Coordinates of C-alpha atoms and ligand atoms in Angstrom, one line a residue:
X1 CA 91.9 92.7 68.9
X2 CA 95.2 93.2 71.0
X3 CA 98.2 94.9 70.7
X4 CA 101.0 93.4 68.6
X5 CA 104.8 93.5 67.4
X6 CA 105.1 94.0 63.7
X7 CA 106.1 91.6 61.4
X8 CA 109.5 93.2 61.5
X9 CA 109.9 92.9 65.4
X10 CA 108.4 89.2 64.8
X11 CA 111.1 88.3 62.7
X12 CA 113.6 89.0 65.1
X13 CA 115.4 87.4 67.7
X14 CA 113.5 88.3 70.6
X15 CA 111.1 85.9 71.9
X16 CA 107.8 86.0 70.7
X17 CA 104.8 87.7 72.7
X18 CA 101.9 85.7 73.5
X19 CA 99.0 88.2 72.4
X20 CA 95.9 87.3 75.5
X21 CA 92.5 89.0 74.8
X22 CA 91.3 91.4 77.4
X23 CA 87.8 92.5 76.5
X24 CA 85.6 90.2 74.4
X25 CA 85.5 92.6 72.0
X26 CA 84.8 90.6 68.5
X27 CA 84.8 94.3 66.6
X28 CA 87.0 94.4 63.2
X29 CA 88.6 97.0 61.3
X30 CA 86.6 98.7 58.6
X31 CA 87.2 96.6 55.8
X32 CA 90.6 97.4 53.1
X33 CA 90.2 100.1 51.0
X34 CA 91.6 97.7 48.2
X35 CA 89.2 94.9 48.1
X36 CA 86.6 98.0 46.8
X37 CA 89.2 100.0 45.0
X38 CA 87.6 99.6 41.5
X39 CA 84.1 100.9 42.6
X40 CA 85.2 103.6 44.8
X41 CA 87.7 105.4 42.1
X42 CA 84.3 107.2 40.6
X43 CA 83.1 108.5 43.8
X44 CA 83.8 112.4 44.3
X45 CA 86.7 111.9 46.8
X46 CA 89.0 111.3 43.4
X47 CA 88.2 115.1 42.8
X48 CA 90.6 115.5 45.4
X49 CA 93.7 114.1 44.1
X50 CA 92.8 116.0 40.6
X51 CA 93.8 119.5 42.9
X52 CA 97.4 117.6 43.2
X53 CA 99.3 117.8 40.1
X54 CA 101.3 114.7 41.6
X55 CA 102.1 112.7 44.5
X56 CA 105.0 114.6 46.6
X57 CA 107.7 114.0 48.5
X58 CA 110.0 116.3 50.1
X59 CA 113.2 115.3 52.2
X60 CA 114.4 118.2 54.5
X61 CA 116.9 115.6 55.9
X62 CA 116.7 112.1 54.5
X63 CA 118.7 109.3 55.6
X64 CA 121.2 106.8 53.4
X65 CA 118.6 104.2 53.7
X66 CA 116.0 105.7 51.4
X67 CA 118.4 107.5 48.9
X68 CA 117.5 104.9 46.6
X69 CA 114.1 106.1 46.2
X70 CA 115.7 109.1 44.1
X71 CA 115.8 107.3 41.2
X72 CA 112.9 106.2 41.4
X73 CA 111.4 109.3 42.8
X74 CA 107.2 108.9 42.5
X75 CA 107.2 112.9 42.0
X76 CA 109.7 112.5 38.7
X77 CA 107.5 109.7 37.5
X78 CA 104.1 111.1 37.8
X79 CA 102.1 112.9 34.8
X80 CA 102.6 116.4 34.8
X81 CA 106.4 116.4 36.0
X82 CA 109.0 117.5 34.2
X83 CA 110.4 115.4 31.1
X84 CA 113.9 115.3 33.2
X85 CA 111.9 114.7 36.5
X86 CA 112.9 117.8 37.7
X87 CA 109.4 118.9 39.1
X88 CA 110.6 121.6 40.6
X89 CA 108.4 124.5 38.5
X90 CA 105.3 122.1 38.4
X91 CA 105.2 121.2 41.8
X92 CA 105.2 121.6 45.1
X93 CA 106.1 119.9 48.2
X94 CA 103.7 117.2 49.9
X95 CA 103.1 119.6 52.7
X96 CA 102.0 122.6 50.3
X97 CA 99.9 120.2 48.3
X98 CA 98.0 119.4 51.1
X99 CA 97.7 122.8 53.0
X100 CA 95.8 123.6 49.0
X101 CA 94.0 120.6 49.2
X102 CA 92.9 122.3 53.0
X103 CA 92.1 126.0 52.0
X104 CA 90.1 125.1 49.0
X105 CA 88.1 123.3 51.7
X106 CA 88.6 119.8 50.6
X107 CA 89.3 118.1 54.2
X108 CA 86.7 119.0 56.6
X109 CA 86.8 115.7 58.1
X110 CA 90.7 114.9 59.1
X111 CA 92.1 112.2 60.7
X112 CA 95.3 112.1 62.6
X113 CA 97.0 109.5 63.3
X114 CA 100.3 110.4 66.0
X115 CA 102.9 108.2 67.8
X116 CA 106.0 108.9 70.0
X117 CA 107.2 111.2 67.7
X118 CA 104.8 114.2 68.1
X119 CA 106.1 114.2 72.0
X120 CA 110.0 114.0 71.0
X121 CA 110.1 117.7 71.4
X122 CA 108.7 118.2 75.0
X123 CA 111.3 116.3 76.1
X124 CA 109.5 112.6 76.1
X125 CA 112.2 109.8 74.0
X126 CA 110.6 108.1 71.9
X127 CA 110.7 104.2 71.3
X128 CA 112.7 103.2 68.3
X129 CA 114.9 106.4 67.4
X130 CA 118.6 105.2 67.6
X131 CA 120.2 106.8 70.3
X132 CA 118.1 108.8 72.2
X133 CA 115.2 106.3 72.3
X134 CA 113.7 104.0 75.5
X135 CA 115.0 101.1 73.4
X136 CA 118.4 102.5 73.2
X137 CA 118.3 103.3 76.5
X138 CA 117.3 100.1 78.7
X139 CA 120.7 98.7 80.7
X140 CA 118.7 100.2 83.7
X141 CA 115.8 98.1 83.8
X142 CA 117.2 94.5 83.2
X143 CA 115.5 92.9 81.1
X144 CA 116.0 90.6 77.5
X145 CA 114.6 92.3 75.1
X146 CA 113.2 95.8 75.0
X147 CA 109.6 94.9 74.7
X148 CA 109.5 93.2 77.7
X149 CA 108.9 96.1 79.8
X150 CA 105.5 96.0 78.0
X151 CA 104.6 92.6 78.0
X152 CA 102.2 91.8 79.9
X153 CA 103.2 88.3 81.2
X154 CA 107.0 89.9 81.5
X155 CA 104.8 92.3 83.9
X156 CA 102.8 89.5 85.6
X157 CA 106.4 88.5 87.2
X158 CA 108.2 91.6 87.7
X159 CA 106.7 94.8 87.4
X160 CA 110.0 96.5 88.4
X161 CA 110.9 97.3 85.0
X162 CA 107.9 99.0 84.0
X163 CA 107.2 100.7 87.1
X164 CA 110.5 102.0 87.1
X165 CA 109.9 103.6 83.3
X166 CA 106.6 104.5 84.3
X167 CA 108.1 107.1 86.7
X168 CA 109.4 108.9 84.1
X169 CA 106.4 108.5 81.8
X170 CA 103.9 109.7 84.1
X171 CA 102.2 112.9 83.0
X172 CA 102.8 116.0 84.9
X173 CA 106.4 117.1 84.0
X174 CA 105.9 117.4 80.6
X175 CA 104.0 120.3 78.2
X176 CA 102.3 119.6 75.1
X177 CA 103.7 121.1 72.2
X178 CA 103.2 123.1 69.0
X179 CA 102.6 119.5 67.7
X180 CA 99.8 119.1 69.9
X181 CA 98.2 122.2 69.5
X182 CA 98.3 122.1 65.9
X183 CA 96.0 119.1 66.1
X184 CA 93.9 121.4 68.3
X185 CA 93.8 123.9 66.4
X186 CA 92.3 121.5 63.2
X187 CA 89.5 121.4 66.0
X188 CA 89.2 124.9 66.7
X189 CA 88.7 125.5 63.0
X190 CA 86.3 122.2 62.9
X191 CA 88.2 119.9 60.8
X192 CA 89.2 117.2 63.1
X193 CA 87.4 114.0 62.7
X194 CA 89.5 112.2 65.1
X195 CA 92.7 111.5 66.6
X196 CA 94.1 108.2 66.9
X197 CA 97.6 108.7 69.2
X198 CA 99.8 105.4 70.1
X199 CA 100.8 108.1 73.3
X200 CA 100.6 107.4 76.3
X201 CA 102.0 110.6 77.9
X202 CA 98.4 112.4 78.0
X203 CA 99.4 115.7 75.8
X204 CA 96.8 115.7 73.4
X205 CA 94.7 116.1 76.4
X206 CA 96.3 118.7 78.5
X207 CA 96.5 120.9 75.2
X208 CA 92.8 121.1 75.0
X209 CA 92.1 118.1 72.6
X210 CA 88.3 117.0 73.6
X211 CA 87.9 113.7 74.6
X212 CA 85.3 112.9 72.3
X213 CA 87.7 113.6 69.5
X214 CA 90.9 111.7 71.3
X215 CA 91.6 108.1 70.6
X216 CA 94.1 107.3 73.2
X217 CA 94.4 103.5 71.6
X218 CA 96.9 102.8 73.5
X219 CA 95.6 103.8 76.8
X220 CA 97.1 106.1 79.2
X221 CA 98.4 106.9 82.8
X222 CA 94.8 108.3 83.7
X223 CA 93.3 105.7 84.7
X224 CA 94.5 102.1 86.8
X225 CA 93.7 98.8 87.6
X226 CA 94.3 95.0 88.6
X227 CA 96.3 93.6 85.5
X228 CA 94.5 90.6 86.4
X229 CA 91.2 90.9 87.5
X230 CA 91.2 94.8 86.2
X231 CA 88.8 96.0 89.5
X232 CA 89.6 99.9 89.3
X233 CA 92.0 101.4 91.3
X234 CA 92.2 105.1 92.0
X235 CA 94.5 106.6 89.2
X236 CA 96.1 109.4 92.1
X237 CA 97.0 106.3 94.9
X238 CA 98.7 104.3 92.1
X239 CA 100.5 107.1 90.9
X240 CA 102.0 108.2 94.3
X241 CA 102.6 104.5 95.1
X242 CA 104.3 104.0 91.8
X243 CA 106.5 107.1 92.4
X244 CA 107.3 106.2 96.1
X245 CA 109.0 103.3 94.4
X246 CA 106.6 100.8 95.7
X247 CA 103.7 98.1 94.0
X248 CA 100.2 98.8 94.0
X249 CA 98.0 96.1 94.9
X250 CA 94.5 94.9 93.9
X251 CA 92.0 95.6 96.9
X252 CA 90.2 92.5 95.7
X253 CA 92.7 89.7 94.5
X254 CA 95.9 91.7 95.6
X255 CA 97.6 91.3 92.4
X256 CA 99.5 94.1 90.8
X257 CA 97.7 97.4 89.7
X258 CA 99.3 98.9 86.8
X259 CA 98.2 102.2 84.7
X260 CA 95.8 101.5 81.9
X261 CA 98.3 101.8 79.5
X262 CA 97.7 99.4 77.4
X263 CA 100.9 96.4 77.1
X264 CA 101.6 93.7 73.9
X265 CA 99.2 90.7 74.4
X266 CA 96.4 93.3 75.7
X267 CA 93.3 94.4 74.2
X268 CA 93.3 97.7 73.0
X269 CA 90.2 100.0 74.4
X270 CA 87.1 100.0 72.9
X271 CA 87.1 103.7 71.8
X272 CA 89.9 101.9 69.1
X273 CA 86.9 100.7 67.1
X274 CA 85.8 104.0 66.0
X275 CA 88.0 103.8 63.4
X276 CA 85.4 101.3 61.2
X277 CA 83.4 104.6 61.5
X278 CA 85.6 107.2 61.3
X279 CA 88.2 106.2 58.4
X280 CA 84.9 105.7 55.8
X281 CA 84.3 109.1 56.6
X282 CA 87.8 111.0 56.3
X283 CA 88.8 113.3 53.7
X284 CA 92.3 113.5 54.8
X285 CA 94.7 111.5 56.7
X286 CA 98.0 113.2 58.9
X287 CA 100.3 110.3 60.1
X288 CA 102.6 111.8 62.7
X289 CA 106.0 110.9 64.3
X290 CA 105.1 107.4 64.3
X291 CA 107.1 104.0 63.3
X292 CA 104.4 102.5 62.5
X293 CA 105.8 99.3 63.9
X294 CA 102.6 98.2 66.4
X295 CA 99.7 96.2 65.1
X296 CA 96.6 96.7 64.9
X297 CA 97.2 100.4 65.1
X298 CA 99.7 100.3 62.3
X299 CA 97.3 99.0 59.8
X300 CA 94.8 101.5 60.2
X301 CA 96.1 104.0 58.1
X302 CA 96.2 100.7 55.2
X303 CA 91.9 101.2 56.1
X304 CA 91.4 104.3 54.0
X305 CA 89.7 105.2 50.9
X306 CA 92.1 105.0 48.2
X307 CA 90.7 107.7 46.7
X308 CA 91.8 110.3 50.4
X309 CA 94.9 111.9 50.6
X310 CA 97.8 110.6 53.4
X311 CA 100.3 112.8 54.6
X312 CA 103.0 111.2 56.4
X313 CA 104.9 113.7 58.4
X314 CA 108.0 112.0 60.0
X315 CA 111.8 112.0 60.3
X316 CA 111.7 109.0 57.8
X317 CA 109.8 107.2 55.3
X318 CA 107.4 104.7 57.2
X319 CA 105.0 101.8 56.6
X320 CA 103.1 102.4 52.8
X321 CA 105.2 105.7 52.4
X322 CA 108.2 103.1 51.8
X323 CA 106.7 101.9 49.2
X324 CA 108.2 102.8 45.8
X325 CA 106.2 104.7 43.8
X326 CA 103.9 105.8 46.6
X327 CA 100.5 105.4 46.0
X328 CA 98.2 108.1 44.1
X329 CA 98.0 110.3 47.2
X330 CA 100.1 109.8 49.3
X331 CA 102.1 112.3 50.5
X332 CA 105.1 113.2 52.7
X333 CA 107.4 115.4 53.9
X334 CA 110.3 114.2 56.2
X335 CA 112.5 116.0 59.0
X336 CA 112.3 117.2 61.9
X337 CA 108.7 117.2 63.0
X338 CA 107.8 120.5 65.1
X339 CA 109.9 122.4 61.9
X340 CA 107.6 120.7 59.4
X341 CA 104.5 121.4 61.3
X342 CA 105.4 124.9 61.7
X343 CA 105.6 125.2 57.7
X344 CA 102.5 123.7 57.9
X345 CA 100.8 125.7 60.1
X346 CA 102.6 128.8 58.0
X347 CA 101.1 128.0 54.7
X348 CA 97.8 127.6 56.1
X349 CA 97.6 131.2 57.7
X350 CA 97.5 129.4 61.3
X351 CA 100.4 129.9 62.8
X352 CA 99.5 133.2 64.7
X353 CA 96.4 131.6 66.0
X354 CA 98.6 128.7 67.0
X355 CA 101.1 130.6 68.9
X356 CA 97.8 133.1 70.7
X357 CA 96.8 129.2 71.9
X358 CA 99.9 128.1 73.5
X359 CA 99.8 130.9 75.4
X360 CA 96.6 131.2 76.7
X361 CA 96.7 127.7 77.7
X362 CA 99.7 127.3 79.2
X363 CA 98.2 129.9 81.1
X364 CA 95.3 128.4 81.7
X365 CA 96.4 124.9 82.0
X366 CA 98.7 123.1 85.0
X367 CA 99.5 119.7 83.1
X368 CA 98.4 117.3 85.9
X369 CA 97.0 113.5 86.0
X370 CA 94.2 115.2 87.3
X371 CA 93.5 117.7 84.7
X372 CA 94.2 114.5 82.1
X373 CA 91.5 111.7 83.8
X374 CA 89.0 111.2 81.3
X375 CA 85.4 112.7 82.0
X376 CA 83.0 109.1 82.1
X377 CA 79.9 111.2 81.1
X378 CA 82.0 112.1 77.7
X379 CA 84.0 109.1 77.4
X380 CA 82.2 106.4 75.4
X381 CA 81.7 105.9 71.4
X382 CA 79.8 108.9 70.4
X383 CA 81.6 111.5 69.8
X384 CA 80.3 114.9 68.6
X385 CA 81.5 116.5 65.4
X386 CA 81.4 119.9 67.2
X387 CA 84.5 122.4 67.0
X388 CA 86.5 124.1 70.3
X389 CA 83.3 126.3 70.5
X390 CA 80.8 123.1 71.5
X391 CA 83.2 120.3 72.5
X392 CA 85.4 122.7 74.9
X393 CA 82.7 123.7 77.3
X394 CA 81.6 120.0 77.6
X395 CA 85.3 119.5 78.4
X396 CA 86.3 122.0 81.0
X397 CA 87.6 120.7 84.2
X398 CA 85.2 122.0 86.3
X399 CA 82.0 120.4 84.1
X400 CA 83.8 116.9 84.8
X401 CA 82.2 115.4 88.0
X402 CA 85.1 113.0 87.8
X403 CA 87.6 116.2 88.8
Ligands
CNA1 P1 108.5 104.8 67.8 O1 108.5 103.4 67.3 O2 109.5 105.2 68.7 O3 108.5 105.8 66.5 C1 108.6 107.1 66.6 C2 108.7 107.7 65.2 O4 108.7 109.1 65.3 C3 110.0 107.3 64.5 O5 109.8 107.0 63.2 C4 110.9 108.5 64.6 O6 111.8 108.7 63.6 C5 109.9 109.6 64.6 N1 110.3 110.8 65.3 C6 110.7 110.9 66.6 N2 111.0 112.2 66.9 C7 110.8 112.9 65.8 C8 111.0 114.3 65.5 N3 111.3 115.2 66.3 N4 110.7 114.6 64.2 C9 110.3 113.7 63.3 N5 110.1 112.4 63.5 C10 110.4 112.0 64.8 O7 107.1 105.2 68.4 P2 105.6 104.8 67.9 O8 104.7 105.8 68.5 O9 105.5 104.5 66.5 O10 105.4 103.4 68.6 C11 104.3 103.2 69.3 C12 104.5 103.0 70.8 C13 105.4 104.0 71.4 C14 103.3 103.2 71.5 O11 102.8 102.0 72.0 C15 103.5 104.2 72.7 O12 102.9 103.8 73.8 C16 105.0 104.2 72.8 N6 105.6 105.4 73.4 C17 104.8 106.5 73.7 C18 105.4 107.6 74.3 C19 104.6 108.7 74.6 O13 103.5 108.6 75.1 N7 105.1 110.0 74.5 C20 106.8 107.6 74.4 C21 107.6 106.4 74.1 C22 106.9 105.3 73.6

């Protein structure tokens, strides 16, 4: 399975990308939710959605586009909501559902699934906001349409475009955030199953997230090699060559190296397919500053249990949370992203720990490609379901014989 444009990008005008296959990979995603909806609604995960008194949504800032949702607002048209759909005195916001749903001990298995959005704040642009995104931004690198500076045949004939973005991409000059270590904290406290990040910046990494709990489905900058024959090439040379403003090439067939990252009309890394394992198992779902624009990764969160709660957490409604009413569980609170994840962090009682672990790892941490190359003793498909206290000391950068 490779990396795609959405329907939505399809339908533009922009020529459409070839998608190649780059692994022989024949795995599938775990199988819909929907096509087993009717067994599954007996099975103790609906206990869950009993603890909400309805599906929420809360809008700290919402844009024109989805004001006609008020009417039709899913929280005024549930059971339990006021007669005038005023829900105000029954409920609460998506975000407070949840963080109930959490301390009563529901979700010990979450899964987070995170795009550009959760790196907006330490200082990375995103793709698609207007504006201040790389698409918005792109006179520089000449080229036709945005995604070309991630195709992979675009690359094949001028790598100038990406390389040139790739300088500013390239981890090192950029700090996780309280984003990030929320996400760590879920696997301080043991509740992270797994995250799934579109990023390609390496945070989730340099904040202390264990590999074995990282999906980096996307790739990343950590590792390089020959777009076309993919022999390795050491991650450190290409970056320096890459930043000198020059091409690396393939020691065996002298075509291009590029950074791992994965490009449309790629395969995405195997690690992907841990989701036909993972999302069976989940308890609760986090979607996170994400369009939700790239297949395959976009349908993953459509590979749930109907019957397990989704909280979208974004500046606007996205993918199944457009959907009007919003399915029995779903959940979502829109604005800006580091402010809602604060709130979360506050109703949950974490947000002192969370702040004590910025600061001892931004201590401990210098955010380098080095400190970011995945481990290949603890790379792999089986991860352990151990917290910070097991997974860290696996983790450390001096028990990686690849550092
Ligand atoms: P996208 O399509 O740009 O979507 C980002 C989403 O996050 C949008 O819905 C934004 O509204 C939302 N968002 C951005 N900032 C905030 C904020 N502060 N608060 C709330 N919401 C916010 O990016 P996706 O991740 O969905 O697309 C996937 C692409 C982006 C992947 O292939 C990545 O490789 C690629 N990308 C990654 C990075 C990175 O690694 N940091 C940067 C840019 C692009």
């Amino acid at each position: 399975m490779n990396r795609s444009k959405s329907n939505a990008d399809k339908r533009s005008e922009r020529p459409a990308i070839t998608r190649r296959t780059r692994s022989s990979s024949t795995a599938q995603p775990s199988q819909c939710q929907d096509s087993g909806l009717e067994k599954r609604r007996k099975q103790p995960d609906s206990d869950l959605n009993q603890d909400l008194s309805q599906k929420t949504v809360n809008r700290q800032a919402r844009p024109a586009s989805e004001a006609k949702q008020t009417k039709t607002s899913p929280a005024a048209s549930q059971p339990g909501s006021a007669p005038n759909g005023s829900s105000a005195t029954k409920s609460c916001s998506g975000l407070a559902a949840v963080a109930q749903l959490m301390k009563l001990g529901r979700c010990k298995n979450v899964v987070v699934v995170a795009g550009a959005g959760i790196s907006t704040p330490s200082g990375i642009p995103d793709f698609r906001t207007p504006g201040t995104g790389l698409y918005a931004n792109l006179d520089a690198y000449n080229i036709p349409y945005p995604e070309a500076i991630f195709n992979i045949d675009y690359f094949s004939n001028d790598p100038h475009p990406f390389f040139s973005l790739a300088k500013a991409l390239y981890p090192g000059s950029h700090k996780p955030n309280y984003i990030h270590y929320f996400i760590r904290m879920l696997h301080h406290k043991g509740l992270l199953l797994r995250m799934y990040t579109q990023n390609i910046d390496g945070l989730e990494k340099v904040c202390g997230i264990p590999d074995d709990k990282l999906v980096e489905a996307h790739g990343s900058f950590a590792t390089a090699s020959c777009h076309l024959c993919y022999t390795p090439y050491p991650p450190e040379d290409a970056k320096h060559i890459i930043m000198s403003g020059s091409i690396p090439k393939c020691t065996f067939c002298t075509a291009t190296v590029k950074p791992d990252v994965v490009f449309f009309g790629e395969d995405l890394p195997q690690k992907y397919f841990l989701h036909a394992k993972d999302f069976p198992k989940a308890d609760l779902l986090i979607i996170m500053g994400t369009s939700l624009q790239i297949e395959p990764f976009a349908s993953l969160v459509n590979t749930l249990r109907s019957t397990v709660p989704r909280l979208l957490l974004n500046r606007h409604a996205v993918g199944p949370f457009e959907r009007v009413p919003l399915r029995r569980g779903d959940h979502m609170e829109l604005g800006d992203l580091e402010n809602t994840v604060r709130r979360f962090a506050e109703m949950l009682g974490w947000n002192n720990d969370i702040e004590e672990l910025m600061k001892s790892q931004e201590q401990e941490f210098i955010p380098t490609l080095v400190s970011t190359i995945p481990c290949r003793s603890r790379a792999g498909l089986s991860g352990s379901e151990g917290s910070d206290s097991d997974t860290d000391s696996k983790c450390s950068a001096s028990s990686c014989p690849s550092n």
